């Protein structure tokens, strides 16, 4: 079985294969280098702002959950469920099964 697998895994019919290789040019324009540095700095600042905003968001969500829990507890304190017997409007005596 391994010999068949080896045969099907290999490309044996093409003489040349193409590969994609990523390369970076060595010479950049000064303007582009400066723009890249500025964008990297801006990205770092935005990451910091995002972290601050996320921490503020989590604090607000925690406060909302606490308030909702208090509301739930108060509602639960003054409400209850009671089981009562009610006549079935769709009941037919002829179809009732007696044991």
GROMACS .gro file of N, CA and C in nm:
model
  297
    1UNK      N    1   0.082  -0.119   0.000
    1UNK     CA    2   0.000   0.000   0.000
    1UNK      C    3   0.087   0.126   0.000
    2UNK      N    4   0.198   0.125   0.067
    2UNK     CA    5   0.283   0.244   0.071
    2UNK      C    6   0.341   0.277  -0.065
    3UNK      N    7   0.365   0.177  -0.146
    3UNK     CA    8   0.420   0.204  -0.279
    3UNK      C    9   0.317   0.277  -0.365
    4UNK      N   10   0.190   0.240  -0.355
    4UNK     CA   11   0.085   0.310  -0.430
    4UNK      C   12   0.070   0.454  -0.380
    5UNK      N   13   0.077   0.471  -0.252
    5UNK     CA   14   0.065   0.605  -0.195
    5UNK      C   15   0.180   0.693  -0.243
    6UNK      N   16   0.296   0.642  -0.244
    6UNK     CA   17   0.412   0.717  -0.290
    6UNK      C   18   0.393   0.758  -0.436
    7UNK      N   19   0.338   0.669  -0.514
    7UNK     CA   20   0.319   0.697  -0.656
    7UNK      C   21   0.216   0.807  -0.676
    8UNK      N   22   0.106   0.807  -0.602
    8UNK     CA   23  -0.001   0.905  -0.623
    8UNK      C   24   0.029   1.040  -0.558
    9UNK      N   25   0.119   1.045  -0.463
    9UNK     CA   26   0.153   1.171  -0.398
    9UNK      C   27   0.247   1.256  -0.481
   10UNK      N   28   0.314   1.199  -0.574
   10UNK     CA   29   0.416   1.271  -0.651
   10UNK      C   30   0.364   1.312  -0.787
   11UNK      N   31   0.408   1.428  -0.833
   11UNK     CA   32   0.377   1.474  -0.968
   11UNK      C   33   0.488   1.423  -1.059
   12UNK      N   34   0.461   1.320  -1.134
   12UNK     CA   35   0.565   1.258  -1.216
   12UNK      C   36   0.553   1.293  -1.363
   13UNK      N   37   0.450   1.366  -1.402
   13UNK     CA   38   0.428   1.391  -1.545
   13UNK      C   39   0.476   1.528  -1.591
   14UNK      N   40   0.500   1.624  -1.499
   14UNK     CA   41   0.549   1.756  -1.539
   14UNK      C   42   0.700   1.764  -1.525
   15UNK      N   43   0.763   1.826  -1.626
   15UNK     CA   44   0.908   1.841  -1.621
   15UNK      C   45   0.948   1.954  -1.525
   16UNK      N   46   0.868   2.064  -1.525
   16UNK     CA   47   0.897   2.176  -1.437
   16UNK      C   48   0.774   2.206  -1.351
   17UNK      N   49   0.800   2.249  -1.229
   17UNK     CA   50   0.693   2.287  -1.137
   17UNK      C   51   0.704   2.435  -1.106
   18UNK      N   52   0.594   2.498  -1.073
   18UNK     CA   53   0.597   2.640  -1.036
   18UNK      C   54   0.572   2.653  -0.886
   19UNK      N   55   0.649   2.737  -0.825
   19UNK     CA   56   0.633   2.765  -0.683
   19UNK      C   57   0.613   2.915  -0.666
   20UNK      N   58   0.536   2.953  -0.566
   20UNK     CA   59   0.515   3.094  -0.536
   20UNK      C   60   0.606   3.132  -0.420
   21UNK      N   61   0.691   3.232  -0.442
   21UNK     CA   62   0.786   3.276  -0.342
   21UNK      C   63   0.763   3.425  -0.317
   22UNK      N   64   0.748   3.464  -0.191
   22UNK     CA   65   0.731   3.605  -0.157
   22UNK      C   66   0.867   3.668  -0.135
   23UNK      N   67   0.891   3.779  -0.201
   23UNK     CA   68   1.018   3.850  -0.187
   23UNK      C   69   0.990   3.996  -0.156
   24UNK      N   70   1.082   4.059  -0.084
   24UNK     CA   71   1.071   4.200  -0.050
   24UNK      C   72   1.184   4.275  -0.119
   25UNK      N   73   1.148   4.385  -0.181
   25UNK     CA   74   1.250   4.465  -0.249
   25UNK      C   75   1.342   4.530  -0.147
   26UNK      N   76   1.469   4.541  -0.181
   26UNK     CA   77   1.567   4.599  -0.088
   26UNK      C   78   1.560   4.752  -0.087
   27UNK      N   79   1.538   4.811  -0.201
   27UNK     CA   80   1.538   4.957  -0.209
   27UNK      C   81   1.395   5.009  -0.202
   28UNK      N   82   1.372   5.090  -0.100
   28UNK     CA   83   1.242   5.153  -0.082
   28UNK      C   84   1.260   5.303  -0.098
   29UNK      N   85   1.155   5.371  -0.137
   29UNK     CA   86   1.159   5.517  -0.140
   29UNK      C   87   1.153   5.568   0.004
   30UNK      N   88   1.220   5.682   0.029
   30UNK     CA   89   1.220   5.738   0.164
   30UNK      C   90   1.078   5.769   0.210
   31UNK      N   91   1.000   5.821   0.119
   31UNK     CA   92   0.862   5.857   0.151
   31UNK      C   93   0.785   5.733   0.197
   32UNK      N   94   0.803   5.621   0.130
   32UNK     CA   95   0.733   5.499   0.166
   32UNK      C   96   0.782   5.443   0.299
   33UNK      N   97   0.913   5.455   0.326
   33UNK     CA   98   0.967   5.409   0.454
   33UNK      C   99   0.907   5.490   0.569
   34UNK      N  100   0.901   5.623   0.550
   34UNK     CA  101   0.845   5.709   0.654
   34UNK      C  102   0.697   5.679   0.675
   35UNK      N  103   0.627   5.659   0.565
   35UNK     CA  104   0.485   5.627   0.576
   35UNK      C  105   0.464   5.495   0.650
   36UNK      N  106   0.549   5.396   0.623
   36UNK     CA  107   0.540   5.268   0.691
   36UNK      C  108   0.562   5.285   0.841
   37UNK      N  109   0.665   5.364   0.880
   37UNK     CA  110   0.692   5.388   1.022
   37UNK      C  111   0.574   5.458   1.089
   38UNK      N  112   0.518   5.560   1.021
   38UNK     CA  113   0.405   5.631   1.077
   38UNK      C  114   0.284   5.539   1.094
   39UNK      N  115   0.260   5.455   0.996
   39UNK     CA  116   0.148   5.363   1.006
   39UNK      C  117   0.168   5.261   1.118
   40UNK      N  118   0.291   5.216   1.138
   40UNK     CA  119   0.318   5.122   1.248
   40UNK      C  120   0.294   5.189   1.383
   41UNK      N  121   0.338   5.316   1.396
   41UNK     CA  122   0.313   5.389   1.521
   41UNK      C  123   0.163   5.409   1.543
   42UNK      N  124   0.093   5.445   1.437
   42UNK     CA  125  -0.051   5.463   1.447
   42UNK      C  126  -0.120   5.333   1.486
   43UNK      N  127  -0.072   5.223   1.432
   43UNK     CA  128  -0.129   5.093   1.465
   43UNK      C  129  -0.109   5.062   1.614
   44UNK      N  130   0.010   5.091   1.667
   44UNK     CA  131   0.036   5.067   1.809
   44UNK      C  132  -0.056   5.152   1.896
   45UNK      N  133  -0.073   5.280   1.859
   45UNK     CA  134  -0.161   5.369   1.936
   45UNK      C  135  -0.305   5.318   1.934
   46UNK      N  136  -0.349   5.273   1.818
   46UNK     CA  137  -0.485   5.222   1.807
   46UNK      C  138  -0.504   5.093   1.886
   47UNK      N  139  -0.400   5.010   1.893
   47UNK     CA  140  -0.408   4.890   1.976
   47UNK      C  141  -0.426   4.926   2.122
   48UNK      N  142  -0.352   5.028   2.168
   48UNK     CA  143  -0.364   5.073   2.307
   48UNK      C  144  -0.505   5.127   2.331
   49UNK      N  145  -0.556   5.210   2.238
   49UNK     CA  146  -0.690   5.264   2.252
   49UNK      C  147  -0.795   5.152   2.252
   50UNK      N  148  -0.775   5.051   2.169
   50UNK     CA  149  -0.869   4.939   2.164
   50UNK      C  150  -0.869   4.864   2.296
   51UNK      N  151  -0.751   4.843   2.355
   51UNK     CA  152  -0.744   4.776   2.484
   51UNK      C  153  -0.817   4.855   2.592
   52UNK      N  154  -0.797   4.987   2.593
   52UNK     CA  155  -0.865   5.072   2.691
   52UNK      C  156  -1.016   5.066   2.671
   53UNK      N  157  -1.060   5.077   2.547
   53UNK     CA  158  -1.203   5.072   2.518
   53UNK      C  159  -1.262   4.937   2.558
   54UNK      N  160  -1.189   4.829   2.533
   54UNK     CA  161  -1.239   4.696   2.568
   54UNK      C  162  -1.250   4.681   2.719
   55UNK      N  163  -1.151   4.732   2.792
   55UNK     CA  164  -1.159   4.723   2.938
   55UNK      C  165  -1.277   4.804   2.991
   56UNK      N  166  -1.300   4.924   2.932
   56UNK     CA  167  -1.416   5.003   2.973
   56UNK      C  168  -1.546   4.929   2.939
   57UNK      N  169  -1.550   4.866   2.824
   57UNK     CA  170  -1.668   4.791   2.783
   57UNK      C  171  -1.697   4.677   2.881
   58UNK      N  172  -1.593   4.605   2.920
   58UNK     CA  173  -1.615   4.493   3.012
   58UNK      C  174  -1.664   4.544   3.148
   59UNK      N  175  -1.613   4.658   3.192
   59UNK     CA  176  -1.660   4.716   3.319
   59UNK      C  177  -1.808   4.750   3.311
   60UNK      N  178  -1.848   4.812   3.199
   60UNK     CA  179  -1.989   4.850   3.183
   60UNK      C  180  -2.077   4.727   3.175
   61UNK      N  181  -2.031   4.623   3.105
   61UNK     CA  182  -2.109   4.499   3.094
   61UNK      C  183  -2.126   4.436   3.233
   62UNK      N  184  -2.021   4.437   3.314
   62UNK     CA  185  -2.031   4.383   3.449
   62UNK      C  186  -2.134   4.460   3.532
   63UNK      N  187  -2.133   4.594   3.521
   63UNK     CA  188  -2.230   4.675   3.594
   63UNK      C  189  -2.372   4.642   3.549
   64UNK      N  190  -2.392   4.628   3.417
   64UNK     CA  191  -2.525   4.595   3.364
   64UNK      C  192  -2.572   4.460   3.416
   65UNK      N  193  -2.483   4.362   3.420
   65UNK     CA  194  -2.519   4.230   3.470
   65UNK      C  195  -2.559   4.235   3.617
   66UNK      N  196  -2.486   4.314   3.697
   66UNK     CA  197  -2.520   4.328   3.839
   66UNK      C  198  -2.659   4.389   3.856
   67UNK      N  199  -2.689   4.494   3.779
   67UNK     CA  200  -2.820   4.558   3.788
   67UNK      C  201  -2.929   4.462   3.745
   68UNK      N  202  -2.907   4.389   3.635
   68UNK     CA  203  -3.008   4.294   3.589
   68UNK      C  204  -3.030   4.182   3.691
   69UNK      N  205  -2.924   4.138   3.757
   69UNK     CA  206  -2.939   4.036   3.861
   69UNK      C  207  -3.022   4.089   3.977
   70UNK      N  208  -3.000   4.215   4.016
   70UNK     CA  209  -3.078   4.274   4.125
   70UNK      C  210  -3.225   4.284   4.086
   71UNK      N  211  -3.251   4.325   3.962
   71UNK     CA  212  -3.390   4.333   3.914
   71UNK      C  213  -3.454   4.195   3.916
   72UNK      N  214  -3.382   4.095   3.870
   72UNK     CA  215  -3.433   3.958   3.868
   72UNK      C  216  -3.465   3.909   4.008
   73UNK      N  217  -3.374   3.936   4.102
   73UNK     CA  218  -3.396   3.891   4.240
   73UNK      C  219  -3.518   3.959   4.303
   74UNK      N  220  -3.535   4.090   4.277
   74UNK     CA  221  -3.652   4.160   4.330
   74UNK      C  222  -3.781   4.105   4.269
   75UNK      N  223  -3.781   4.082   4.139
   75UNK     CA  224  -3.899   4.025   4.075
   75UNK      C  225  -3.928   3.885   4.128
   76UNK      N  226  -3.826   3.808   4.150
   76UNK     CA  227  -3.843   3.673   4.200
   76UNK      C  228  -3.896   3.675   4.344
   77UNK      N  229  -3.857   3.776   4.420
   77UNK     CA  230  -3.899   3.787   4.559
   77UNK      C  231  -4.050   3.810   4.570
   78UNK      N  232  -4.106   3.886   4.479
   78UNK     CA  233  -4.246   3.924   4.489
   78UNK      C  234  -4.337   3.855   4.388
   79UNK      N  235  -4.287   3.759   4.313
   79UNK     CA  236  -4.372   3.683   4.223
   79UNK      C  237  -4.357   3.535   4.254
   80UNK      N  238  -4.464   3.461   4.225
   80UNK     CA  239  -4.460   3.317   4.247
   80UNK      C  240  -4.551   3.249   4.148
   81UNK      N  241  -4.541   3.116   4.141
   81UNK     CA  242  -4.624   3.037   4.051
   81UNK      C  243  -4.714   2.948   4.134
   82UNK      N  244  -4.839   2.938   4.090
   82UNK     CA  245  -4.934   2.853   4.159
   82UNK      C  246  -5.003   2.765   4.056
   83UNK      N  247  -5.017   2.637   4.086
   83UNK     CA  248  -5.083   2.545   3.995
   83UNK      C  249  -5.233   2.541   4.031
   84UNK      N  250  -5.316   2.559   3.930
   84UNK     CA  251  -5.460   2.552   3.950
   84UNK      C  252  -5.520   2.459   3.846
   85UNK      N  253  -5.637   2.401   3.881
   85UNK     CA  254  -5.707   2.312   3.791
   85UNK      C  255  -5.799   2.393   3.703
   86UNK      N  256  -5.794   2.366   3.573
   86UNK     CA  257  -5.878   2.435   3.477
   86UNK      C  258  -5.946   2.331   3.390
   87UNK      N  259  -6.070   2.358   3.353
   87UNK     CA  260  -6.144   2.266   3.268
   87UNK      C  261  -6.090   2.272   3.126
   88UNK      N  262  -6.073   2.155   3.064
   88UNK     CA  263  -6.022   2.148   2.928
   88UNK      C  264  -6.137   2.175   2.831
   89UNK      N  265  -6.127   2.279   2.749
   89UNK     CA  266  -6.237   2.311   2.657
   89UNK      C  267  -6.249   2.210   2.542
   90UNK      N  268  -6.147   2.135   2.512
   90UNK     CA  269  -6.148   2.040   2.400
   90UNK      C  270  -6.178   1.897   2.444
   91UNK      N  271  -6.213   1.879   2.568
   91UNK     CA  272  -6.238   1.745   2.622
   91UNK      C  273  -6.369   1.689   2.570
   92UNK      N  274  -6.367   1.560   2.528
   92UNK     CA  275  -6.488   1.488   2.485
   92UNK      C  276  -6.501   1.361   2.569
   93UNK      N  277  -6.616   1.345   2.630
   93UNK     CA  278  -6.634   1.231   2.721
   93UNK      C  279  -6.634   1.098   2.646
   94UNK      N  280  -6.681   1.097   2.525
   94UNK     CA  281  -6.688   0.970   2.452
   94UNK      C  282  -6.550   0.915   2.418
   95UNK      N  283  -6.450   1.001   2.405
   95UNK     CA  284  -6.316   0.956   2.370
   95UNK      C  285  -6.229   0.930   2.491
   96UNK      N  286  -6.280   0.958   2.608
   96UNK     CA  287  -6.202   0.937   2.730
   96UNK      C  288  -6.184   0.788   2.756
   97UNK      N  289  -6.066   0.752   2.801
   97UNK     CA  290  -6.033   0.613   2.830
   97UNK      C  291  -6.047   0.594   2.979
   98UNK      N  292  -6.125   0.496   3.018
   98UNK     CA  293  -6.143   0.465   3.160
   98UNK      C  294  -6.065   0.341   3.195
   99UNK      N  295  -6.006   0.342   3.309
   99UNK     CA  296  -5.924   0.228   3.352
   99UNK      C  297  -5.996   0.150   3.459
   0.00000   0.00000   0.00000
